[in-house]
Coordinates of C-alpha atoms in Angstrom, one line a residue:
Chain A
X1 CA 0.0 0.0 0.0
X2 CA 1.5 3.3 -1.1
X3 CA -0.3 5.4 1.5
X4 CA 2.2 8.2 1.5
X5 CA 1.8 8.9 -2.3
X6 CA -1.9 9.6 -1.9
X7 CA -1.3 13.2 -0.7
X8 CA -1.8 15.4 -3.7
X9 CA 0.4 18.4 -2.6
X10 CA 3.9 17.4 -1.6
X11 CA 4.9 19.2 1.6
X12 CA 7.9 18.5 3.8
X13 CA 6.4 16.3 6.5
X14 CA 6.2 18.2 9.7
X15 CA 5.7 16.5 13.1
X16 CA 2.0 17.0 13.3
X17 CA 1.6 15.8 9.7
X18 CA 3.5 12.6 10.5
X19 CA 1.4 12.2 13.6
X20 CA -1.8 12.5 11.7
X21 CA -0.6 10.1 9.1
X22 CA 0.4 7.6 11.8
X23 CA -3.0 8.0 13.4
X24 CA -4.6 7.3 10.1
X25 CA -2.5 4.5 8.6
X26 CA -0.5 3.2 11.6
X27 CA -3.0 0.4 12.5
X28 CA -3.1 -0.7 8.9
X29 CA 0.7 -1.0 8.9
X30 CA 0.7 -2.9 12.2
X31 CA -2.1 -5.2 10.8
X32 CA -0.1 -5.8 7.7
X33 CA 3.0 -6.7 9.7
X34 CA 1.0 -9.1 11.9
X35 CA -0.6 -10.8 8.9
X36 CA 2.8 -11.0 7.0
X37 CA 4.5 -12.5 10.1
X38 CA 1.8 -15.2 10.3
X39 CA 2.1 -16.0 6.6
X40 CA 5.9 -16.4 7.1
X41 CA 5.3 -18.6 10.1
X42 CA 2.9 -20.8 8.1
X43 CA 5.4 -21.2 5.3
X44 CA 8.5 -21.8 7.5
X45 CA 6.8 -23.8 10.3
X46 CA 8.7 -27.1 9.7
X47 CA 12.0 -25.3 9.8
X48 CA 11.5 -22.9 12.7
X49 CA 9.4 -25.1 15.1
X50 CA 11.7 -26.4 17.8
X51 CA 10.0 -29.8 17.9
X52 CA 7.9 -32.0 15.7
X53 CA 4.2 -31.1 16.1
X54 CA 3.1 -34.7 16.7
X55 CA 6.1 -35.8 18.8
X56 CA 4.4 -37.5 21.7
X57 CA 6.3 -37.9 25.0
X58 CA 4.0 -38.7 28.0
X59 CA 6.8 -38.4 30.5
X60 CA 6.7 -34.6 30.0
X61 CA 2.9 -34.1 29.7
X62 CA 1.2 -30.9 30.8
X63 CA 4.4 -29.1 31.8
X64 CA 4.0 -25.3 32.3
X65 CA 5.9 -22.9 30.0
X66 CA 9.7 -23.1 30.4
X67 CA 12.9 -22.4 28.4
X68 CA 12.7 -25.9 26.8
X69 CA 8.9 -25.5 26.0
X70 CA 8.0 -21.8 25.6
X71 CA 4.3 -22.5 25.7
X72 CA 4.4 -25.7 27.8
X73 CA 3.3 -29.2 26.7
X74 CA -0.2 -30.7 26.2
X75 CA -1.8 -33.9 27.6
X76 CA 0.3 -36.1 25.3
X77 CA 3.5 -34.2 26.0
X78 CA 3.6 -32.4 22.7
X79 CA 5.2 -29.0 22.5
X80 CA 2.4 -26.4 22.3
X81 CA 4.6 -23.8 20.6
X82 CA 5.6 -26.1 17.8
X83 CA 1.9 -27.2 17.3
X84 CA 0.9 -23.5 17.3
X85 CA 3.4 -22.6 14.5
X86 CA 2.2 -25.6 12.4
X87 CA -1.4 -24.7 13.1
X88 CA -1.0 -21.4 11.3
X89 CA -0.8 -23.3 8.0
X90 CA -4.3 -24.8 8.1
X91 CA -6.0 -21.8 9.6
X92 CA -4.6 -19.4 7.0
X93 CA -5.2 -21.8 4.2
X94 CA -8.8 -22.4 5.2
X95 CA -9.4 -18.7 5.7
X96 CA -8.0 -17.7 2.3
X97 CA -9.7 -20.6 0.4
X98 CA -13.2 -19.9 1.9
X99 CA -13.0 -16.1 1.3
X100 CA -11.4 -16.1 -2.1
X101 CA -13.6 -18.9 -3.5
X102 CA -16.7 -17.4 -1.9
X103 CA -15.9 -14.0 -3.2
X104 CA -15.3 -15.3 -6.7
X105 CA -18.5 -17.2 -6.8
X106 CA -20.5 -14.4 -5.2
X107 CA -19.1 -11.7 -7.4
X108 CA -19.8 -13.8 -10.5
X109 CA -23.4 -14.3 -9.4
X110 CA -23.9 -10.7 -8.4
X111 CA -22.4 -9.2 -11.6
X112 CA -24.4 -11.5 -13.8
X113 CA -27.6 -10.7 -12.0
X114 CA -26.9 -6.9 -12.3
X115 CA -26.2 -7.2 -16.0
X116 CA -29.0 -9.6 -16.9
X117 CA -31.8 -7.8 -15.0
X118 CA -35.3 -9.2 -15.3
X119 CA -35.9 -12.8 -14.5
X120 CA -32.3 -13.8 -14.0
X121 CA -31.7 -11.0 -11.6
X122 CA -34.9 -11.7 -9.7
X123 CA -34.2 -15.4 -9.5
X124 CA -30.5 -15.2 -8.5
X125 CA -31.2 -12.5 -5.9
X126 CA -34.1 -14.3 -4.3
X127 CA -31.9 -17.4 -4.1
X128 CA -29.3 -15.3 -2.4
X129 CA -31.8 -14.0 0.1
X130 CA -32.9 -17.6 0.8
X131 CA -29.4 -18.6 1.7
X132 CA -29.0 -15.4 3.8
X133 CA -32.1 -16.2 5.9
X134 CA -30.3 -19.3 7.4
X135 CA -28.2 -18.6 10.4
X136 CA -24.7 -19.2 8.9
X137 CA -23.1 -21.1 11.8
X138 CA -26.0 -23.5 12.2
X139 CA -26.2 -24.2 8.5
X140 CA -22.4 -24.7 8.2
X141 CA -22.4 -26.9 11.3
X142 CA -25.2 -29.1 9.9
X143 CA -23.5 -29.4 6.4
X144 CA -20.1 -30.0 7.8
X145 CA -21.4 -32.7 10.2
X146 CA -23.2 -34.4 7.3
X147 CA -20.2 -34.3 5.0
X148 CA -17.9 -35.8 7.6
X149 CA -14.9 -34.5 9.6
X150 CA -12.1 -33.0 7.6
X151 CA -10.7 -29.6 6.5
X152 CA -11.9 -29.9 2.9
X153 CA -15.5 -30.7 3.9
X154 CA -15.5 -27.9 6.5
X155 CA -14.3 -25.4 3.9
X156 CA -17.0 -26.7 1.5
X157 CA -19.7 -26.3 4.2
X158 CA -18.5 -22.7 4.9
X159 CA -18.6 -21.9 1.1
X160 CA -22.3 -22.7 1.0
X161 CA -23.0 -20.0 3.4
X162 CA -20.2 -17.6 2.5
X163 CA -20.9 -16.4 -1.1
X164 CA -24.2 -14.4 -0.6
X165 CA -22.8 -11.3 1.0
X166 CA -20.4 -11.0 -2.0
X167 CA -23.2 -11.5 -4.4
X168 CA -25.2 -8.7 -2.9
X169 CA -22.3 -6.2 -2.7
X170 CA -21.1 -7.1 -6.3
X171 CA -24.6 -6.6 -7.6
X172 CA -25.1 -3.3 -6.0
X173 CA -21.7 -2.1 -7.2
X174 CA -22.3 -3.4 -10.7
X175 CA -25.7 -1.7 -10.9
X176 CA -24.0 1.7 -10.1
X177 CA -21.4 1.1 -12.7
X178 CA -23.9 0.0 -15.3
X179 CA -25.5 3.3 -15.4
X180 CA -22.2 5.2 -15.8
X181 CA -21.6 6.9 -19.1
X182 CA -18.5 4.9 -20.0
X183 CA -20.6 1.7 -20.1
X184 CA -23.0 3.4 -22.4
X185 CA -20.1 4.5 -24.6
X186 CA -18.7 1.0 -24.7
X187 CA -22.1 -0.4 -25.7
X188 CA -22.4 2.2 -28.5
X189 CA -18.9 1.3 -29.7
X190 CA -20.3 -2.2 -30.2
X191 CA -18.4 -4.0 -27.5
X192 CA -19.8 -7.4 -26.5
X193 CA -21.6 -7.5 -23.1
X194 CA -19.1 -10.1 -21.8
X195 CA -16.2 -7.9 -22.6
X196 CA -17.8 -4.9 -21.0
X197 CA -18.6 -7.0 -17.9
X198 CA -15.1 -8.5 -17.4
X199 CA -12.9 -5.7 -18.7
X200 CA -14.8 -2.6 -17.6
X201 CA -17.4 -3.2 -14.9
X202 CA -15.5 -5.8 -12.9
X203 CA -12.3 -3.8 -12.4
X204 CA -14.3 -0.8 -11.1
X205 CA -16.0 -3.0 -8.4
X206 CA -12.8 -4.5 -7.1
X207 CA -12.0 -1.8 -4.6
X208 CA -14.9 -2.3 -2.2
X209 CA -14.8 -6.0 -2.8
X210 CA -11.2 -6.1 -1.7
X211 CA -12.2 -4.3 1.5
X212 CA -14.8 -6.9 2.2
X213 CA -12.4 -9.7 1.4
X214 CA -9.8 -8.4 3.8
X215 CA -12.3 -7.8 6.6
X216 CA -13.8 -11.2 6.0
X217 CA -10.6 -13.2 6.2
X218 CA -10.5 -12.7 10.0
X219 CA -14.2 -13.8 10.1
X220 CA -13.5 -16.9 8.1
X221 CA -10.6 -17.9 10.2
X222 CA -12.7 -17.4 13.3
X223 CA -15.5 -19.6 11.9
X224 CA -13.2 -22.3 10.7
X225 CA -11.5 -22.4 14.1
X226 CA -15.0 -22.5 15.7
X227 CA -16.1 -25.5 13.7
X228 CA -12.8 -27.2 14.5
X229 CA -13.4 -26.5 18.1
X230 CA -16.7 -28.3 17.9
X231 CA -14.7 -31.3 16.4
X232 CA -15.5 -30.9 12.7
X233 CA -12.4 -29.2 11.2
X234 CA -9.6 -31.7 11.5
X235 CA -8.9 -35.3 12.5
X236 CA -7.0 -35.4 15.9
X237 CA -3.3 -35.6 15.4
X238 CA -3.2 -32.6 13.0
X239 CA -2.3 -29.3 14.7
X240 CA -5.1 -26.7 14.3
X241 CA -5.8 -23.8 16.5
X242 CA -9.5 -24.4 17.2
X243 CA -9.0 -28.1 17.9
X244 CA -6.0 -27.2 20.2
X245 CA -8.3 -25.0 22.3
X246 CA -10.8 -27.8 22.4
X247 CA -8.2 -30.3 23.6
X248 CA -7.3 -27.9 26.5
X249 CA -10.8 -26.6 27.4
X250 CA -11.2 -28.8 30.5
X251 CA -7.7 -28.0 31.7
X252 CA -8.3 -24.8 33.7
X253 CA -5.3 -25.4 35.9
X254 CA -3.1 -26.0 32.8
X255 CA -4.3 -22.9 31.1
X256 CA -1.4 -22.8 28.6
X257 CA -2.8 -25.7 26.5
X258 CA -5.9 -23.7 25.4
X259 CA -4.8 -20.1 26.0
X260 CA -2.0 -19.8 23.5
X261 CA -3.7 -21.2 20.4
X262 CA -6.7 -18.9 21.1
X263 CA -4.3 -15.9 21.4
X264 CA -2.9 -16.9 18.0
X265 CA -6.4 -16.7 16.5
X266 CA -7.0 -13.4 18.2
X267 CA -3.8 -11.8 16.8
X268 CA -4.3 -13.0 13.2
X269 CA -8.0 -11.8 13.2
X270 CA -7.0 -8.4 14.7
X271 CA -4.3 -8.2 12.0
X272 CA -6.8 -8.7 9.2
X273 CA -9.3 -6.3 10.7
X274 CA -6.7 -3.5 10.9
X275 CA -5.7 -4.2 7.3
X276 CA -9.3 -4.1 6.1
X277 CA -10.1 -0.8 8.0
X278 CA -6.9 0.7 6.6
X279 CA -7.7 -0.4 3.1
X280 CA -11.2 1.1 3.4
X281 CA -9.9 4.5 4.6
X282 CA -7.4 4.5 1.8
X283 CA -9.9 3.8 -0.9
X284 CA -12.6 6.1 0.5
X285 CA -11.0 9.0 2.3
X286 CA -14.5 10.6 2.8
X287 CA -15.7 7.8 5.0
X288 CA -12.6 8.0 7.1
X289 CA -12.8 6.7 10.7
X290 CA -16.4 5.8 10.6
Chain B
X1 CA -49.0 0.8 6.3
X2 CA -51.2 -2.2 6.5
X3 CA -50.6 -3.0 2.8
X4 CA -46.9 -2.8 3.4
X5 CA -47.2 -5.2 6.4
X6 CA -49.3 -7.7 4.4
X7 CA -46.8 -7.7 1.6
X8 CA -43.9 -8.3 3.9
X9 CA -45.8 -11.0 5.8
X10 CA -46.6 -12.8 2.5
X11 CA -43.0 -12.6 1.3
X12 CA -41.8 -14.0 4.7
X13 CA -44.2 -16.9 4.5
X14 CA -43.0 -17.8 1.0
X15 CA -39.4 -17.6 2.2
X16 CA -40.2 -19.9 5.1
X17 CA -41.7 -22.6 2.9
X18 CA -38.8 -22.3 0.4
X19 CA -36.3 -22.4 3.3
X20 CA -37.9 -25.6 4.6
X21 CA -37.5 -27.2 1.1
X22 CA -33.9 -26.2 0.9
X23 CA -32.9 -27.3 4.4
X24 CA -34.8 -30.6 3.8
X25 CA -32.9 -31.2 0.6
X26 CA -29.5 -30.4 2.0
X27 CA -30.1 -32.6 5.1
X28 CA -31.2 -35.5 3.0
X29 CA -28.8 -35.2 0.0
X30 CA -25.6 -35.0 1.8
X31 CA -23.7 -38.2 2.1
X32 CA -23.7 -38.7 5.9
X33 CA -25.6 -41.8 6.9
X34 CA -27.4 -41.7 10.2
X35 CA -27.4 -45.5 10.3
X36 CA -23.8 -45.6 11.2
X37 CA -24.1 -42.7 13.6
X38 CA -27.0 -44.3 15.5
X39 CA -26.7 -48.1 15.3
X40 CA -23.5 -49.7 16.6
X41 CA -21.0 -51.3 14.3
X42 CA -22.4 -54.8 14.9
X43 CA -26.0 -53.8 14.3
X44 CA -25.1 -51.8 11.2
X45 CA -23.4 -54.9 9.6
X46 CA -26.7 -56.8 9.7
X47 CA -28.8 -55.9 6.6
X48 CA -32.1 -57.0 8.1
X49 CA -31.6 -54.7 11.2
X50 CA -30.6 -51.8 9.0
X51 CA -33.6 -52.2 6.7
X52 CA -36.0 -52.4 9.7
X53 CA -34.4 -49.3 11.2
X54 CA -34.7 -47.4 8.0
X55 CA -38.3 -48.4 7.5
X56 CA -39.1 -47.3 11.1
X57 CA -37.7 -43.8 10.5
X58 CA -39.2 -43.6 6.9
X59 CA -35.7 -43.4 5.4
X60 CA -36.7 -46.1 2.7
X61 CA -39.3 -43.8 1.1
X62 CA -38.4 -41.7 -2.0
X63 CA -37.3 -38.1 -1.2
X64 CA -40.4 -36.3 -2.4
X65 CA -42.7 -38.5 -0.4
X66 CA -40.6 -37.8 2.7
X67 CA -40.8 -34.1 2.1
X68 CA -44.6 -34.5 1.6
X69 CA -44.9 -36.2 5.0
X70 CA -42.7 -33.5 6.5
X71 CA -44.7 -30.7 5.1
X72 CA -48.0 -32.4 6.2
X73 CA -46.7 -32.6 9.7
X74 CA -45.3 -29.1 9.6
X75 CA -48.8 -27.7 8.9
X76 CA -50.0 -29.4 12.1
X77 CA -47.0 -28.1 14.1
X78 CA -45.3 -31.5 14.0
X79 CA -41.6 -31.4 13.2
X80 CA -41.1 -35.1 13.3
X81 CA -39.3 -37.4 15.8
X82 CA -35.7 -36.9 16.8
X83 CA -33.6 -40.0 15.9
X84 CA -31.2 -39.4 18.8
X85 CA -33.5 -38.5 21.7
X86 CA -36.5 -40.5 20.4
X87 CA -38.8 -37.6 21.3
X88 CA -40.8 -35.2 19.1
X89 CA -38.4 -32.5 17.8
X90 CA -40.8 -29.7 18.7
X91 CA -40.8 -31.0 22.4
X92 CA -37.0 -30.9 22.4
X93 CA -36.9 -27.4 21.0
X94 CA -39.5 -26.2 23.5
X95 CA -37.6 -27.8 26.3
X96 CA -34.2 -26.2 25.3
X97 CA -35.4 -22.8 24.0
X98 CA -35.9 -21.0 27.3
X99 CA -32.3 -21.4 28.4
X100 CA -31.1 -19.9 25.1
X101 CA -33.7 -17.2 25.2
X102 CA -32.7 -16.2 28.7
X103 CA -29.0 -16.1 27.9
X104 CA -29.4 -14.3 24.6
X105 CA -31.8 -11.7 26.1
X106 CA -29.4 -10.9 29.0
X107 CA -26.5 -10.7 26.5
X108 CA -28.5 -8.4 24.3
X109 CA -29.5 -6.0 27.1
X110 CA -25.8 -6.0 28.2
X111 CA -24.6 -5.1 24.7
X112 CA -27.1 -2.3 24.5
X113 CA -26.3 -1.0 28.0
X114 CA -22.6 -0.9 27.2
X115 CA -22.5 -0.3 23.4
X116 CA -24.8 2.7 23.1
X117 CA -23.3 4.9 25.9
X118 CA -19.8 4.0 24.8
X119 CA -20.7 4.8 21.1
X120 CA -22.1 8.2 22.1
X121 CA -19.1 9.0 24.3
X122 CA -16.7 8.0 21.5
X123 CA -18.5 10.2 19.0
X124 CA -18.8 13.2 21.3
X125 CA -15.1 13.1 22.4
X126 CA -13.9 12.0 18.9
X127 CA -10.2 11.1 18.8
X128 CA -9.9 11.4 22.6
X129 CA -9.1 8.6 25.0
X130 CA -12.7 7.4 25.3
X131 CA -12.7 7.0 21.5
X132 CA -9.5 5.0 21.5
X133 CA -10.8 2.8 24.4
X134 CA -14.1 2.2 22.5
X135 CA -12.3 1.3 19.4
X136 CA -9.9 -1.0 21.2
X137 CA -12.7 -2.8 23.0
X138 CA -14.9 -3.3 20.0
X139 CA -11.9 -4.6 18.0
X140 CA -11.1 -7.1 20.7
X141 CA -14.8 -8.1 21.0
X142 CA -15.2 -8.9 17.3
X143 CA -11.8 -10.5 17.0
X144 CA -11.6 -12.8 20.0
X145 CA -12.9 -16.4 19.3
X146 CA -16.0 -16.9 21.5
X147 CA -15.0 -20.4 22.6
X148 CA -11.6 -19.2 23.7
X149 CA -13.0 -16.1 25.5
X150 CA -15.3 -18.5 27.3
X151 CA -12.4 -20.6 28.4
X152 CA -10.3 -17.6 29.5
X153 CA -13.2 -16.2 31.6
X154 CA -13.8 -19.6 33.3
X155 CA -10.1 -20.0 33.9
X156 CA -9.7 -16.6 35.5
X157 CA -13.0 -15.9 37.3
X158 CA -14.0 -19.5 38.2
X159 CA -10.7 -21.4 38.4
X160 CA -8.3 -18.7 39.5
X161 CA -10.2 -16.0 41.5
X162 CA -13.2 -18.1 42.3
X163 CA -15.5 -15.1 42.0
X164 CA -17.9 -16.7 39.6
X165 CA -19.8 -20.0 39.7
X166 CA -18.9 -22.8 37.3
X167 CA -20.7 -24.0 34.2
X168 CA -24.4 -24.7 34.1
X169 CA -27.5 -22.7 34.8
X170 CA -27.7 -23.4 38.5
X171 CA -25.6 -24.8 41.3
X172 CA -25.4 -28.6 40.7
X173 CA -27.3 -29.5 43.8
X174 CA -30.0 -26.8 43.4
X175 CA -33.4 -27.6 42.0
X176 CA -34.7 -25.6 39.0
X177 CA -37.5 -23.2 39.9
X178 CA -41.1 -24.2 39.3
X179 CA -42.7 -21.8 36.9
X180 CA -44.5 -21.2 33.7
X181 CA -41.8 -20.0 31.4
X182 CA -38.6 -22.0 31.9
X183 CA -36.7 -18.7 32.2
X184 CA -35.0 -19.2 35.6
X185 CA -34.7 -15.5 36.4
X186 CA -38.4 -15.0 35.8
X187 CA -39.7 -18.2 37.3
X188 CA -37.7 -17.8 40.5
X189 CA -39.0 -14.2 41.0
X190 CA -42.5 -15.5 40.2
X191 CA -42.2 -18.1 42.9
X192 CA -40.6 -15.5 45.2
X193 CA -37.5 -17.7 45.5
X194 CA -34.8 -15.2 46.1
X195 CA -32.0 -17.7 46.6
X196 CA -32.6 -19.4 43.3
X197 CA -32.8 -16.0 41.6
X198 CA -29.4 -14.9 42.8
X199 CA -28.0 -18.3 41.9
X200 CA -29.4 -18.2 38.4
X201 CA -28.2 -14.6 37.9
X202 CA -24.7 -15.4 39.1
X203 CA -24.5 -18.3 36.6
X204 CA -25.6 -15.9 33.8
X205 CA -22.8 -13.4 34.3
X206 CA -19.9 -15.1 32.6
X207 CA -21.7 -16.7 29.6
X208 CA -23.7 -13.5 28.8
X209 CA -20.5 -11.4 28.8
X210 CA -18.8 -13.9 26.5
X211 CA -21.8 -14.1 24.2
X212 CA -22.2 -10.3 24.2
X213 CA -18.5 -9.5 23.4
X214 CA -18.9 -9.4 19.6
X215 CA -22.3 -7.6 19.8
X216 CA -21.0 -4.9 22.1
X217 CA -18.3 -4.2 19.5
X218 CA -20.8 -4.0 16.7
X219 CA -23.3 -1.8 18.5
X220 CA -20.5 0.6 19.7
X221 CA -19.2 1.0 16.2
X222 CA -22.7 1.6 14.7
X223 CA -23.7 4.1 17.4
X224 CA -20.5 6.0 17.0
X225 CA -20.7 6.3 13.2
X226 CA -24.4 7.3 13.3
X227 CA -23.8 9.8 16.1
X228 CA -20.8 11.4 14.2
X229 CA -23.1 11.7 11.2
X230 CA -26.0 13.3 13.0
X231 CA -23.8 15.6 15.1
X232 CA -22.7 17.2 11.8
X233 CA -26.2 18.0 10.6
X234 CA -27.6 21.5 10.4
X235 CA -30.3 21.0 13.0
X236 CA -27.6 20.2 15.5
X237 CA -25.8 23.4 14.7
X238 CA -29.0 25.4 14.9
X239 CA -29.9 24.0 18.3
X240 CA -26.3 24.9 19.5
X241 CA -26.7 28.4 18.0
X242 CA -29.9 29.0 19.8
X243 CA -28.0 28.3 23.0
X244 CA -29.0 24.8 24.1
X245 CA -26.5 23.2 26.5
X246 CA -24.1 20.6 25.0
X247 CA -25.6 17.4 26.4
X248 CA -29.2 18.5 25.7
X249 CA -28.3 18.8 22.0
X250 CA -26.6 15.4 22.0
X251 CA -29.3 13.5 23.9
X252 CA -32.4 15.3 22.6
X253 CA -31.6 16.1 19.1
X254 CA -28.7 14.1 17.8
X255 CA -29.4 10.8 19.5
X256 CA -32.9 10.0 18.3
X257 CA -31.9 10.3 14.7
X258 CA -28.8 8.2 15.2
X259 CA -30.8 5.4 16.7
X260 CA -32.4 4.3 13.5
X261 CA -29.4 2.3 12.2
X262 CA -28.8 1.0 15.7
X263 CA -32.3 -0.4 15.8
X264 CA -31.7 -2.3 12.5
X265 CA -28.4 -3.7 13.7
X266 CA -29.8 -4.4 17.1
X267 CA -32.6 -6.6 15.7
X268 CA -30.2 -8.6 13.6
X269 CA -27.7 -8.9 16.4
X270 CA -30.4 -10.3 18.7
X271 CA -31.3 -13.0 16.1
X272 CA -27.6 -13.7 15.7
X273 CA -27.2 -14.1 19.5
X274 CA -30.0 -16.7 19.5
X275 CA -28.4 -18.6 16.7
X276 CA -24.8 -17.9 17.7
X277 CA -25.0 -19.4 21.2
X278 CA -23.6 -22.7 20.0
X279 CA -20.0 -22.1 21.2
X280 CA -20.9 -20.3 24.4
X281 CA -23.4 -23.0 25.4
X282 CA -20.9 -25.8 24.6
X283 CA -18.2 -24.4 26.9
X284 CA -20.6 -23.4 29.7
X285 CA -22.5 -26.6 29.6
X286 CA -25.6 -24.5 29.1
X287 CA -28.6 -26.7 28.3
X288 CA -30.0 -24.6 25.4
X289 CA -30.7 -24.8 21.7
X290 CA -27.1 -24.2 20.7
X291 CA -25.9 -27.3 22.5
X292 CA -28.9 -29.3 21.2
X293 CA -28.0 -28.2 17.6
X294 CA -24.4 -29.3 18.0
X295 CA -25.4 -32.6 19.5
X296 CA -27.9 -33.3 16.7
X297 CA -25.4 -32.3 14.0
X298 CA -22.8 -34.6 15.5
X299 CA -25.3 -37.5 15.7
X300 CA -26.5 -36.8 12.1
X301 CA -30.0 -36.5 13.6
X302 CA -31.7 -35.2 10.4
X303 CA -35.2 -34.5 11.7
X304 CA -33.7 -32.5 14.6
X305 CA -31.3 -30.6 12.3
X306 CA -34.1 -29.8 9.9
X307 CA -36.5 -28.8 12.7
X308 CA -34.0 -26.5 14.5
X309 CA -32.7 -24.8 11.3
X310 CA -36.3 -24.2 10.3
X311 CA -37.3 -22.7 13.7
X312 CA -34.2 -20.5 13.8
X313 CA -34.6 -19.4 10.2
X314 CA -38.2 -18.4 10.8
X315 CA -37.1 -16.5 13.9
X316 CA -34.6 -14.7 11.7
X317 CA -37.3 -13.9 9.2
X318 CA -39.7 -12.6 11.9
X319 CA -37.0 -10.5 13.5
X320 CA -36.1 -9.0 10.1
X321 CA -39.8 -8.2 9.6
X322 CA -40.1 -6.5 12.9
X323 CA -37.0 -4.5 12.3
X324 CA -38.2 -3.4 8.9
X325 CA -41.5 -2.4 10.4
X326 CA -40.0 -0.4 13.2
X327 CA -37.9 1.2 10.5
X328 CA -41.1 2.2 8.7
X329 CA -42.5 3.7 11.9
X330 CA -39.2 5.6 12.7
X331 CA -38.7 6.8 9.1
X332 CA -41.9 7.6 7.2
X333 CA -40.0 7.7 3.9
X334 CA -39.7 3.9 3.8
X335 CA -43.5 3.3 3.9
X336 CA -44.3 3.6 0.2

């Protein structure tokens, strides 16, 4: 994000200007740094984790945090810190898959509805409303349970409830674009509808969609972790944050087993929220700090 | 106005019927087999037992016939039998609903009581320390995983400090109050049983804070944005100019107009609290609909899943309807 180049008049930054800029974009930079750090952790987990995530050693089970085990050990003597680093992989992957696939599907449906108008619009949008009238968690829970335990099934179940908000936003944005003069000009020039849709309307709707995607990544990670916590996301030996909290939820005395993985979820979600807010302010300076 | 209401009611009814078809299809088309979840391994390996079991629950009929039977029952208020509890689904829902209703209502009131004043203060002292505090709190509220927050609260206030009671609605040795509603706070007051009332209230503190965390954040943000908006309007400047005191302007002139979006969000948030209690209820061993949903899903108890999804969806639709109508009352421009 080139936040500093957005200022039209170039003045030497004074102290108060720097402060204002920091106030406005500081959280976004912090959020970006957090997210980037977690992505690096996810990629490098096998090399930076001090132990194997599934190395069982019951002689050292439930040890409190120490120099040897920074975040202690769980009921099977596995190193919580190593499992937490490995857990970043699945959480981020699930979050990105759900949101990107859901956004692609929803945007396609929304833009087609806005372009086609009439029956197609009516039909697609009523279907969207229909899916929206189900409570998302409960529907995803039911589908995930029926499909069977596993990350792919859980992601599929989340996709079923995830696309409608993108369809609504994309349709609204595309309707606005449709009535713009440049679309009329393109039609007059004899461009095919598909070309106008993909090359002209779609790019102009990407900004607000990108904001929703970024804000939604945290949401998707939260929901995936929640379904895992309920026992649907992963099969036991695999390290995943939600299921790690579930494994430690009875252990109130040995708080470290559940506390650290939850803290990991919290930081990554805060990171994405900061990024999304920053992106929104940057794209829409008028609506700043609302 | 009455035409508007009739139109909305009709649309909601059509949606409810369509929703029932969709949820029925999803529940019956997905590959999970309740036979394996319900019968043991040995019983499931005997074809005769499996066939008898399927016939008993009507699983051998074609799909459309099953939907017909389901719809026929629905009209008479019959949601079918739960495979796991072997009781009518409606009875189960009626039994578990009050616990969730009580928890969600307390959480909702809590989020209004904290979110609205905090949002107003943040807008009035914009960019001050209250604003920063409000922003930080609402960010944490929407970002913290509910199930983790529940664990942390229990670990600190029950395990560590021993200020709060443990999971459940009442002390393990206490008897639930006799009463007409199943809402323990109401029933115990009804019976004049002060001891049970304080016990039930104490057990509500932690779970309602946990459940409210995300909603407090949302309501604070919405109130703040709406207040900032209405504080910049001309009529606010006029009332300042004619010499009204600062807080009178804020509370009497800016606030009522700012509350419209808060009402909309509040209604949706309440419906979400009812549906979203799954995690909170699981951690706090709260005998409500959330835990029932989770158990039914894990047991692939299709009649129960269909029934509860339908009931919750209809609640959603109704809440939306009420919100839209209150909107029409608050803002005459919507009525056309």
